[in-house]
């Protein structure tokens, strides 16, 4: 017992010595960094940064703000750029956004307050005509809705002004508020490097209402040859930002969607940045009258975007964004697709059953 007691005392002394030595080393290291010892400045910076990022006592917001997010580089095929990094920090960013809070809470609870959403954010003419067709899905009522979507100079591309000025203002302010949080934002898609995925900002509720009650049924009416019963069940929504020191244009492309909705949020005063459309990939004829199995041939038609304006088109419609020459333009994009992102390419035949009006509207009545 006496031997064991001596051994125990020696062990406790050794542990205490190691603890003191470690503490002295930590204080000395911190002192070197704070006193301007630049001989190991990189190690000092790395050590302090690692300590900050891994300290459990810091809030999720502080830890998210301390991270150095990877810079988006690819302008083509960038969907999975730094994918592992973003996935590994997803939960942290979600908690950080909860701590940061919301500027306009009414934008986040649209699904639970549909009537309030419509009164505040949907123009009266649209609201009245859509309510009629929700009650009675007749051909006449559907035609009254379609009258609100006018074909542009680009065949098959329809323009509309559905949402109020208040919606555009509040939504833009909310985006600016979330961007100012310092929480890293993942690129929205494989081509645009700047913007945000709306579900990651918690704004999927308002998009859900817009899609279910307005955009999906309209897409099915405008493009019945491509949107059958389940061809537009899912959606992916995001915002893209064009700015002079960021992305200023977008190369010609088609979308990963059966139907695309593009809503120009602003900001007011931007210059340039028009869109142009050509033909449908794999559908339109080329200049010799033969079916083009690659990129469709057509003379390009330019559409000037302005804040508050929306357009709807098939995802396979070749289009591009011309260079922005001043200011900043932000657009909300919604891609409609089938389950798991399936995009229908072939037209339905005349014999195949299309979506009946009752199916378009009845499931969407609140």
mmCIF file of C-alpha atoms in Angstrom:
data_model
loop_
_atom_site.group_PDB
_atom_site.id
_atom_site.type_symbol
_atom_site.label_atom_id
_atom_site.label_comp_id
_atom_site.label_asym_id
_atom_site.label_seq_id
_atom_site.Cartn_x
_atom_site.Cartn_y
_atom_site.Cartn_z
ATOM 1 C CA UNK A 1 0.000 0.000 0.000
ATOM 2 C CA UNK A 2 2.820 2.387 0.796
ATOM 3 C CA UNK A 3 4.417 1.707 -2.595
ATOM 4 C CA UNK A 4 1.099 2.247 -4.355
ATOM 5 C CA UNK A 5 0.579 5.525 -2.450
ATOM 6 C CA UNK A 6 3.993 6.801 -3.503
ATOM 7 C CA UNK A 7 3.309 5.768 -7.107
ATOM 8 C CA UNK A 8 -0.040 7.576 -7.069
ATOM 9 C CA UNK A 9 1.492 10.742 -5.649
ATOM 10 C CA UNK A 10 4.203 10.721 -8.329
ATOM 11 C CA UNK A 11 1.610 10.179 -11.071
ATOM 12 C CA UNK A 12 -0.516 13.110 -9.831
ATOM 13 C CA UNK A 13 2.550 15.358 -9.700
ATOM 14 C CA UNK A 14 3.447 14.400 -13.300
ATOM 15 C CA UNK A 15 -0.057 15.147 -14.530
ATOM 16 C CA UNK A 16 -0.047 18.524 -12.757
ATOM 17 C CA UNK A 17 3.342 19.348 -14.285
ATOM 18 C CA UNK A 18 2.146 18.492 -17.781
ATOM 19 C CA UNK A 19 -0.977 20.622 -17.304
ATOM 20 C CA UNK A 20 1.061 23.643 -16.159
ATOM 21 C CA UNK A 21 3.555 23.195 -18.996
ATOM 22 C CA UNK A 22 0.771 23.026 -21.548
ATOM 23 C CA UNK A 23 -0.849 26.151 -20.152
ATOM 24 C CA UNK A 24 2.460 28.049 -20.199
ATOM 25 C CA UNK A 25 3.050 26.957 -23.792
ATOM 26 C CA UNK A 26 -0.408 28.147 -24.831
ATOM 27 C CA UNK A 27 0.019 31.520 -23.116
ATOM 28 C CA UNK A 28 3.471 31.960 -24.640
ATOM 29 C CA UNK A 29 2.190 31.118 -28.116
ATOM 30 C CA UNK A 30 -0.706 33.552 -27.765
ATOM 31 C CA UNK A 31 1.631 36.239 -26.451
ATOM 32 C CA UNK A 32 3.973 35.778 -29.407
ATOM 33 C CA UNK A 33 1.059 36.280 -31.814
ATOM 34 C CA UNK A 34 -0.400 39.265 -29.976
ATOM 35 C CA UNK A 35 2.976 40.944 -29.455
ATOM 36 C CA UNK A 36 3.702 41.038 -33.168
ATOM 37 C CA UNK A 37 6.120 38.121 -33.481
ATOM 38 C CA UNK A 38 5.813 37.802 -37.265
ATOM 39 C CA UNK A 39 8.405 35.049 -37.567
ATOM 40 C CA UNK A 40 5.566 32.549 -37.312
ATOM 41 C CA UNK A 41 2.664 34.763 -38.385
ATOM 42 C CA UNK A 42 1.093 32.126 -40.645
ATOM 43 C CA UNK A 43 1.100 29.520 -37.893
ATOM 44 C CA UNK A 44 -0.255 32.085 -35.430
ATOM 45 C CA UNK A 45 -3.078 32.989 -37.798
ATOM 46 C CA UNK A 46 -3.858 29.359 -38.551
ATOM 47 C CA UNK A 47 -3.810 28.395 -34.890
ATOM 48 C CA UNK A 48 -6.085 31.231 -33.832
ATOM 49 C CA UNK A 49 -8.446 30.614 -36.767
ATOM 50 C CA UNK A 50 -8.682 26.897 -35.975
ATOM 51 C CA UNK A 51 -9.318 27.646 -32.317
ATOM 52 C CA UNK A 52 -12.081 30.133 -33.193
ATOM 53 C CA UNK A 53 -13.721 27.860 -35.736
ATOM 54 C CA UNK A 54 -13.725 24.865 -33.433
ATOM 55 C CA UNK A 55 -14.613 26.539 -30.126
ATOM 56 C CA UNK A 56 -17.944 25.141 -29.027
ATOM 57 C CA UNK A 57 -18.702 28.221 -26.932
ATOM 58 C CA UNK A 58 -19.008 30.359 -30.081
ATOM 59 C CA UNK A 59 -22.426 30.712 -31.673
ATOM 60 C CA UNK A 60 -23.184 28.973 -34.951
ATOM 61 C CA UNK A 61 -23.368 32.404 -36.582
ATOM 62 C CA UNK A 62 -19.876 33.354 -35.395
ATOM 63 C CA UNK A 63 -18.437 30.030 -36.547
ATOM 64 C CA UNK A 64 -20.082 30.364 -39.964
ATOM 65 C CA UNK A 65 -18.821 33.925 -40.374
ATOM 66 C CA UNK A 66 -15.270 32.825 -39.491
ATOM 67 C CA UNK A 67 -15.099 30.281 -42.308
ATOM 68 C CA UNK A 68 -13.296 30.975 -45.578
ATOM 69 C CA UNK A 69 -15.750 29.789 -48.210
ATOM 70 C CA UNK A 70 -14.388 28.411 -51.485
ATOM 71 C CA UNK A 71 -14.517 30.859 -54.389
ATOM 72 C CA UNK A 72 -16.790 29.788 -57.284
ATOM 73 C CA UNK A 73 -14.796 29.561 -60.499
ATOM 74 C CA UNK A 74 -16.458 27.340 -63.098
ATOM 75 C CA UNK A 75 -18.853 28.997 -65.527
ATOM 76 C CA UNK A 76 -19.926 25.649 -66.988
ATOM 77 C CA UNK A 77 -20.640 22.447 -65.088
ATOM 78 C CA UNK A 78 -20.077 23.972 -61.650
ATOM 79 C CA UNK A 79 -23.009 22.229 -59.919
ATOM 80 C CA UNK A 80 -20.703 20.088 -57.802
ATOM 81 C CA UNK A 81 -17.878 22.561 -57.326
ATOM 82 C CA UNK A 82 -16.609 22.106 -53.722
ATOM 83 C CA UNK A 83 -19.669 19.935 -53.081
ATOM 84 C CA UNK A 84 -18.192 18.148 -50.059
ATOM 85 C CA UNK A 85 -17.320 21.426 -48.329
ATOM 86 C CA UNK A 86 -20.859 22.771 -48.656
ATOM 87 C CA UNK A 87 -22.488 19.526 -47.560
ATOM 88 C CA UNK A 88 -20.235 19.260 -44.510
ATOM 89 C CA UNK A 89 -21.239 22.765 -43.352
ATOM 90 C CA UNK A 90 -24.931 22.606 -44.246
ATOM 91 C CA UNK A 91 -26.193 22.069 -40.673
ATOM 92 C CA UNK A 92 -23.944 24.819 -39.330
ATOM 93 C CA UNK A 93 -25.250 27.319 -41.892
ATOM 94 C CA UNK A 94 -28.859 26.371 -41.122
ATOM 95 C CA UNK A 95 -28.320 27.066 -37.415
ATOM 96 C CA UNK A 96 -26.461 30.282 -38.221
ATOM 97 C CA UNK A 97 -29.397 31.570 -40.284
ATOM 98 C CA UNK A 98 -31.761 30.837 -37.420
ATOM 99 C CA UNK A 99 -29.564 32.975 -35.174
ATOM 100 C CA UNK A 100 -29.305 35.741 -37.777
ATOM 101 C CA UNK A 101 -33.087 35.987 -38.093
ATOM 102 C CA UNK A 102 -35.402 37.424 -40.721
ATOM 103 C CA UNK A 103 -36.064 40.973 -41.850
ATOM 104 C CA UNK A 104 -39.539 40.324 -43.297
ATOM 105 C CA UNK A 105 -41.124 37.305 -41.532
ATOM 106 C CA UNK A 106 -44.236 37.514 -43.732
ATOM 107 C CA UNK A 107 -42.192 36.133 -46.627
ATOM 108 C CA UNK A 108 -41.545 32.889 -44.759
ATOM 109 C CA UNK A 109 -45.019 31.750 -43.723
ATOM 110 C CA UNK A 110 -46.897 32.027 -47.030
ATOM 111 C CA UNK A 111 -47.944 28.368 -46.990
ATOM 112 C CA UNK A 112 -49.733 28.822 -43.657
ATOM 113 C CA UNK A 113 -51.219 32.200 -44.618
ATOM 114 C CA UNK A 114 -52.156 31.864 -48.281
ATOM 115 C CA UNK A 115 -54.869 34.527 -48.233
ATOM 116 C CA UNK A 116 -52.557 37.094 -46.638
ATOM 117 C CA UNK A 117 -49.856 36.249 -49.177
ATOM 118 C CA UNK A 118 -52.246 36.801 -52.085
ATOM 119 C CA UNK A 119 -53.660 40.049 -50.723
ATOM 120 C CA UNK A 120 -50.202 41.516 -50.160
ATOM 121 C CA UNK A 121 -48.184 40.142 -53.034
ATOM 122 C CA UNK A 122 -50.433 39.180 -55.979
ATOM 123 C CA UNK A 123 -51.918 41.847 -58.240
ATOM 124 C CA UNK A 124 -55.702 42.096 -57.995
ATOM 125 C CA UNK A 125 -56.391 41.218 -61.628
ATOM 126 C CA UNK A 126 -54.428 37.986 -61.292
ATOM 127 C CA UNK A 127 -55.890 37.233 -57.878
ATOM 128 C CA UNK A 128 -59.488 37.597 -59.086
ATOM 129 C CA UNK A 129 -59.100 35.491 -62.223
ATOM 130 C CA UNK A 130 -57.213 32.714 -60.491
ATOM 131 C CA UNK A 131 -59.802 32.532 -57.715
ATOM 132 C CA UNK A 132 -62.527 31.993 -60.290
ATOM 133 C CA UNK A 133 -60.744 29.093 -61.900
ATOM 134 C CA UNK A 134 -59.997 27.533 -58.506
ATOM 135 C CA UNK A 135 -63.747 27.472 -57.867
ATOM 136 C CA UNK A 136 -64.731 26.379 -61.388
ATOM 137 C CA UNK A 137 -62.079 24.975 -63.697
ATOM 138 C CA UNK A 138 -63.977 25.709 -66.906
ATOM 139 C CA UNK A 139 -62.420 26.383 -70.304
ATOM 140 C CA UNK A 140 -63.714 29.941 -70.137
ATOM 141 C CA UNK A 141 -62.119 30.630 -66.761
ATOM 142 C CA UNK A 142 -58.839 29.061 -67.866
ATOM 143 C CA UNK A 143 -58.810 31.251 -70.962
ATOM 144 C CA UNK A 144 -59.305 34.328 -68.777
ATOM 145 C CA UNK A 145 -56.201 33.298 -66.839
ATOM 146 C CA UNK A 146 -54.186 32.673 -70.011
ATOM 147 C CA UNK A 147 -55.070 36.170 -71.252
ATOM 148 C CA UNK A 148 -52.797 37.504 -68.489
ATOM 149 C CA UNK A 149 -49.778 35.780 -70.067
ATOM 150 C CA UNK A 150 -48.904 37.477 -73.334
ATOM 151 C CA UNK A 151 -46.579 35.898 -75.879
ATOM 152 C CA UNK A 152 -43.441 37.968 -76.381
ATOM 153 C CA UNK A 153 -41.592 38.548 -79.645
ATOM 154 C CA UNK A 154 -39.892 35.210 -78.948
ATOM 155 C CA UNK A 155 -42.389 32.502 -79.940
ATOM 156 C CA UNK A 156 -43.313 30.260 -77.024
ATOM 157 C CA UNK A 157 -42.052 32.711 -74.388
ATOM 158 C CA UNK A 158 -44.778 34.458 -72.390
ATOM 159 C CA UNK A 159 -44.499 37.615 -70.296
ATOM 160 C CA UNK A 160 -46.509 38.578 -67.208
ATOM 161 C CA UNK A 161 -46.648 41.043 -64.303
ATOM 162 C CA UNK A 162 -48.221 38.976 -61.513
ATOM 163 C CA UNK A 163 -46.621 40.207 -58.309
ATOM 164 C CA UNK A 164 -46.966 43.562 -56.572
ATOM 165 C CA UNK A 165 -44.296 46.216 -56.164
ATOM 166 C CA UNK A 166 -44.371 45.493 -52.430
ATOM 167 C CA UNK A 167 -43.426 41.865 -53.064
ATOM 168 C CA UNK A 168 -40.456 42.834 -55.207
ATOM 169 C CA UNK A 169 -39.281 45.397 -52.657
ATOM 170 C CA UNK A 170 -39.587 43.131 -49.608
ATOM 171 C CA UNK A 171 -38.086 40.129 -51.352
ATOM 172 C CA UNK A 172 -35.105 42.144 -52.588
ATOM 173 C CA UNK A 173 -34.590 43.658 -49.130
ATOM 174 C CA UNK A 174 -34.717 40.192 -47.580
ATOM 175 C CA UNK A 175 -32.101 38.893 -49.998
ATOM 176 C CA UNK A 176 -29.818 41.829 -49.212
ATOM 177 C CA UNK A 177 -30.323 41.238 -45.493
ATOM 178 C CA UNK A 178 -29.431 37.555 -45.759
ATOM 179 C CA UNK A 179 -26.380 38.286 -47.916
ATOM 180 C CA UNK A 180 -25.172 40.857 -45.350
ATOM 181 C CA UNK A 181 -25.116 38.149 -42.639
ATOM 182 C CA UNK A 182 -21.658 36.999 -43.708
ATOM 183 C CA UNK A 183 -22.870 33.388 -43.819
ATOM 184 C CA UNK A 184 -21.401 31.746 -46.936
ATOM 185 C CA UNK A 185 -23.789 31.309 -49.868
ATOM 186 C CA UNK A 186 -23.466 28.386 -52.238
ATOM 187 C CA UNK A 187 -23.586 29.134 -55.967
ATOM 188 C CA UNK A 188 -27.130 28.672 -57.341
ATOM 189 C CA UNK A 189 -26.396 26.444 -60.339
ATOM 190 C CA UNK A 190 -23.682 25.154 -62.653
ATOM 191 C CA UNK A 191 -23.339 28.360 -64.718
ATOM 192 C CA UNK A 192 -24.198 31.298 -62.443
ATOM 193 C CA UNK A 193 -21.570 31.799 -59.766
ATOM 194 C CA UNK A 194 -23.430 34.366 -57.651
ATOM 195 C CA UNK A 195 -26.856 34.215 -56.060
ATOM 196 C CA UNK A 196 -28.476 31.763 -53.661
ATOM 197 C CA UNK A 197 -30.567 28.607 -53.444
ATOM 198 C CA UNK A 198 -33.860 29.755 -51.912
ATOM 199 C CA UNK A 199 -34.490 26.625 -49.843
ATOM 200 C CA UNK A 200 -31.169 27.216 -48.066
ATOM 201 C CA UNK A 201 -32.434 30.668 -47.055
ATOM 202 C CA UNK A 202 -35.700 29.213 -45.748
ATOM 203 C CA UNK A 203 -37.751 30.878 -48.494
ATOM 204 C CA UNK A 204 -39.180 27.672 -49.947
ATOM 205 C CA UNK A 205 -42.617 28.320 -48.360
ATOM 206 C CA UNK A 206 -43.366 31.301 -50.559
ATOM 207 C CA UNK A 207 -42.081 29.501 -53.654
ATOM 208 C CA UNK A 208 -44.261 26.507 -52.810
ATOM 209 C CA UNK A 209 -47.381 28.685 -52.849
ATOM 210 C CA UNK A 210 -46.348 30.421 -56.076
ATOM 211 C CA UNK A 211 -45.757 27.080 -57.806
ATOM 212 C CA UNK A 212 -48.793 25.154 -56.543
ATOM 213 C CA UNK A 213 -51.404 27.846 -56.972
ATOM 214 C CA UNK A 214 -50.125 29.734 -60.006
ATOM 215 C CA UNK A 215 -47.050 28.672 -61.926
ATOM 216 C CA UNK A 216 -47.469 24.906 -62.323
ATOM 217 C CA UNK A 217 -51.087 25.075 -63.609
ATOM 218 C CA UNK A 218 -50.154 27.858 -66.038
ATOM 219 C CA UNK A 219 -47.182 25.858 -67.304
ATOM 220 C CA UNK A 220 -49.463 22.883 -67.896
ATOM 221 C CA UNK A 221 -51.925 25.063 -69.839
ATOM 222 C CA UNK A 222 -49.288 26.788 -71.971
ATOM 223 C CA UNK A 223 -47.253 23.663 -72.762
ATOM 224 C CA UNK A 224 -49.641 20.676 -72.730
ATOM 225 C CA UNK A 225 -47.449 18.756 -75.201
ATOM 226 C CA UNK A 226 -44.643 18.490 -72.624
ATOM 227 C CA UNK A 227 -46.288 18.696 -69.195
ATOM 228 C CA UNK A 228 -48.315 15.620 -68.388
ATOM 229 C CA UNK A 229 -49.733 14.643 -65.025
ATOM 230 C CA UNK A 230 -46.398 14.235 -63.214
ATOM 231 C CA UNK A 231 -43.981 16.145 -65.432
ATOM 232 C CA UNK A 232 -43.932 19.299 -63.274
ATOM 233 C CA UNK A 233 -44.412 17.852 -59.790
ATOM 234 C CA UNK A 234 -41.090 19.091 -58.405
ATOM 235 C CA UNK A 235 -39.300 22.415 -58.491
ATOM 236 C CA UNK A 236 -35.908 23.944 -57.812
ATOM 237 C CA UNK A 237 -35.765 27.660 -57.052
ATOM 238 C CA UNK A 238 -32.883 30.083 -56.763
ATOM 239 C CA UNK A 239 -31.819 33.667 -57.383
ATOM 240 C CA UNK A 240 -29.043 34.763 -59.711
ATOM 241 C CA UNK A 241 -27.129 38.030 -59.420
ATOM 242 C CA UNK A 242 -25.460 39.949 -62.248
ATOM 243 C CA UNK A 243 -23.070 42.686 -61.182
ATOM 244 C CA UNK A 244 -20.154 44.512 -62.782
ATOM 245 C CA UNK A 245 -17.454 42.860 -60.651
ATOM 246 C CA UNK A 246 -19.137 39.417 -60.712
ATOM 247 C CA UNK A 247 -21.100 37.650 -63.458
ATOM 248 C CA UNK A 248 -22.203 40.086 -66.168
ATOM 249 C CA UNK A 249 -23.571 37.672 -68.768
ATOM 250 C CA UNK A 250 -24.565 34.059 -69.303
ATOM 251 C CA UNK A 251 -23.694 31.916 -72.299
ATOM 252 C CA UNK A 252 -26.312 30.280 -74.492
ATOM 253 C CA UNK A 253 -27.857 27.263 -72.788
ATOM 254 C CA UNK A 254 -30.983 25.302 -71.960
ATOM 255 C CA UNK A 255 -32.318 24.657 -68.455
ATOM 256 C CA UNK A 256 -32.609 21.471 -66.414
ATOM 257 C CA UNK A 257 -36.385 21.847 -66.409
ATOM 258 C CA UNK A 258 -39.492 21.110 -68.390
ATOM 259 C CA UNK A 259 -40.766 24.647 -67.697
ATOM 260 C CA UNK A 260 -38.830 27.670 -66.403
ATOM 261 C CA UNK A 261 -40.209 30.790 -64.697
ATOM 262 C CA UNK A 262 -37.903 33.812 -64.606
ATOM 263 C CA UNK A 263 -38.885 36.794 -62.450
ATOM 264 C CA UNK A 264 -36.844 40.007 -62.640
ATOM 265 C CA UNK A 265 -36.490 41.486 -59.142
ATOM 266 C CA UNK A 266 -34.236 44.386 -60.108
ATOM 267 C CA UNK A 267 -32.507 46.331 -58.856
ATOM 268 C CA UNK A 268 -33.991 49.395 -60.588
ATOM 269 C CA UNK A 269 -31.562 51.321 -62.776
ATOM 270 C CA UNK A 270 -29.523 48.433 -64.162
ATOM 271 C CA UNK A 271 -28.418 48.745 -67.769
ATOM 272 C CA UNK A 272 -28.121 46.048 -70.412
ATOM 273 C CA UNK A 273 -28.599 42.441 -69.393
ATOM 274 C CA UNK A 274 -31.389 41.608 -71.852
ATOM 275 C CA UNK A 275 -32.221 37.991 -72.614
ATOM 276 C CA UNK A 276 -32.351 36.442 -76.043
ATOM 277 C CA UNK A 277 -34.095 33.273 -77.172
ATOM 278 C CA UNK A 278 -33.588 31.068 -80.191
ATOM 279 C CA UNK A 279 -35.406 27.780 -80.829
ATOM 280 C CA UNK A 280 -36.149 24.555 -78.986
ATOM 281 C CA UNK A 281 -33.314 22.099 -78.693
ATOM 282 C CA UNK A 282 -34.147 18.804 -80.459
ATOM 283 C CA UNK A 283 -37.470 20.190 -81.742
ATOM 284 C CA UNK A 284 -37.167 23.139 -84.111
ATOM 285 C CA UNK A 285 -36.153 22.828 -87.737
ATOM 286 C CA UNK A 286 -32.865 24.216 -88.967
ATOM 287 C CA UNK A 287 -32.426 26.630 -91.848
ATOM 288 C CA UNK A 288 -32.599 23.799 -94.407
ATOM 289 C CA UNK A 289 -35.910 22.523 -93.103
ATOM 290 C CA UNK A 290 -34.461 19.356 -91.565
ATOM 291 C CA UNK A 291 -34.966 18.378 -87.933
ATOM 292 C CA UNK A 292 -31.953 19.496 -85.934
ATOM 293 C CA UNK A 293 -30.858 16.838 -83.455
ATOM 294 C CA UNK A 294 -28.431 19.152 -81.682
ATOM 295 C CA UNK A 295 -28.764 22.845 -80.938
ATOM 296 C CA UNK A 296 -31.925 24.260 -82.498
ATOM 297 C CA UNK A 297 -31.652 26.803 -85.268
ATOM 298 C CA UNK A 298 -33.637 30.020 -85.123
ATOM 299 C CA UNK A 299 -33.019 33.725 -85.374
ATOM 300 C CA UNK A 300 -32.529 35.063 -81.888
ATOM 301 C CA UNK A 301 -35.244 37.219 -80.352
ATOM 302 C CA UNK A 302 -34.267 39.701 -77.648
ATOM 303 C CA UNK A 303 -36.385 40.390 -74.565
ATOM 304 C CA UNK A 304 -35.671 43.440 -72.428
ATOM 305 C CA UNK A 305 -36.158 42.591 -68.752
ATOM 306 C CA UNK A 306 -37.363 45.167 -66.239
ATOM 307 C CA UNK A 307 -38.084 44.946 -62.499
ATOM 308 C CA UNK A 308 -41.446 43.305 -61.887
ATOM 309 C CA UNK A 309 -41.534 41.490 -65.208
ATOM 310 C CA UNK A 310 -41.737 37.716 -65.388
ATOM 311 C CA UNK A 311 -41.397 35.298 -68.275
ATOM 312 C CA UNK A 312 -42.260 31.614 -68.641
ATOM 313 C CA UNK A 313 -40.772 29.259 -71.224
ATOM 314 C CA UNK A 314 -39.870 25.654 -71.885
ATOM 315 C CA UNK A 315 -36.598 24.648 -70.280
ATOM 316 C CA UNK A 316 -35.219 23.409 -73.618
ATOM 317 C CA UNK A 317 -35.668 26.820 -75.219
ATOM 318 C CA UNK A 318 -32.167 28.007 -76.152
ATOM 319 C CA UNK A 319 -31.459 31.324 -74.425
ATOM 320 C CA UNK A 320 -28.719 33.535 -73.014
ATOM 321 C CA UNK A 321 -28.197 36.685 -70.939
ATOM 322 C CA UNK A 322 -26.508 39.551 -72.766
ATOM 323 C CA UNK A 323 -23.836 41.587 -70.929
ATOM 324 C CA UNK A 324 -24.884 43.859 -68.104
ATOM 325 C CA UNK A 325 -23.376 47.321 -68.663
ATOM 326 C CA UNK A 326 -24.274 48.985 -65.373
ATOM 327 C CA UNK A 327 -25.953 48.458 -62.022
ATOM 328 C CA UNK A 328 -27.122 45.152 -60.629
ATOM 329 C CA UNK A 329 -29.790 42.727 -61.816
ATOM 330 C CA UNK A 330 -31.231 39.977 -59.600
ATOM 331 C CA UNK A 331 -33.662 37.365 -60.927
ATOM 332 C CA UNK A 332 -35.668 34.638 -59.224
ATOM 333 C CA UNK A 333 -35.683 31.409 -61.234
ATOM 334 C CA UNK A 334 -37.988 28.429 -60.750
ATOM 335 C CA UNK A 335 -37.350 25.164 -62.606
ATOM 336 C CA UNK A 336 -40.272 22.741 -62.842
ATOM 337 C CA UNK A 337 -39.472 19.081 -63.436
ATOM 338 C CA UNK A 338 -40.731 15.566 -62.816
ATOM 339 C CA UNK A 339 -39.800 13.380 -59.892
ATOM 340 C CA UNK A 340 -36.074 13.353 -59.065
ATOM 341 C CA UNK A 341 -35.469 16.120 -61.600
ATOM 342 C CA UNK A 342 -36.724 14.153 -64.611
ATOM 343 C CA UNK A 343 -37.176 16.418 -67.664
ATOM 344 C CA UNK A 344 -39.461 15.260 -70.443
ATOM 345 C CA UNK A 345 -38.017 15.839 -73.922
ATOM 346 C CA UNK A 346 -40.436 14.096 -76.302
ATOM 347 C CA UNK A 347 -43.811 15.570 -77.114
ATOM 348 C CA UNK A 348 -46.933 13.751 -76.074
ATOM 349 C CA UNK A 349 -48.886 12.329 -78.976
ATOM 350 C CA UNK A 350 -52.443 13.421 -79.618
ATOM 351 C CA UNK A 351 -53.658 10.034 -78.435
ATOM 352 C CA UNK A 352 -51.986 10.358 -75.052
ATOM 353 C CA UNK A 353 -54.084 11.702 -72.205
ATOM 354 C CA UNK A 354 -53.246 15.279 -71.210
ATOM 355 C CA UNK A 355 -53.810 16.895 -67.811
ATOM 356 C CA UNK A 356 -57.506 17.630 -67.353
ATOM 357 C CA UNK A 357 -58.500 21.044 -66.030
ATOM 358 C CA UNK A 358 -59.961 19.527 -62.865
ATOM 359 C CA UNK A 359 -56.613 17.881 -62.132
ATOM 360 C CA UNK A 360 -54.772 21.150 -62.663
ATOM 361 C CA UNK A 361 -56.812 23.108 -60.172
ATOM 362 C CA UNK A 362 -58.730 20.926 -57.728
ATOM 363 C CA UNK A 363 -55.687 19.663 -55.769
ATOM 364 C CA UNK A 364 -54.441 23.248 -55.403
ATOM 365 C CA UNK A 365 -57.566 24.707 -53.729
ATOM 366 C CA UNK A 366 -56.685 25.846 -50.186
#
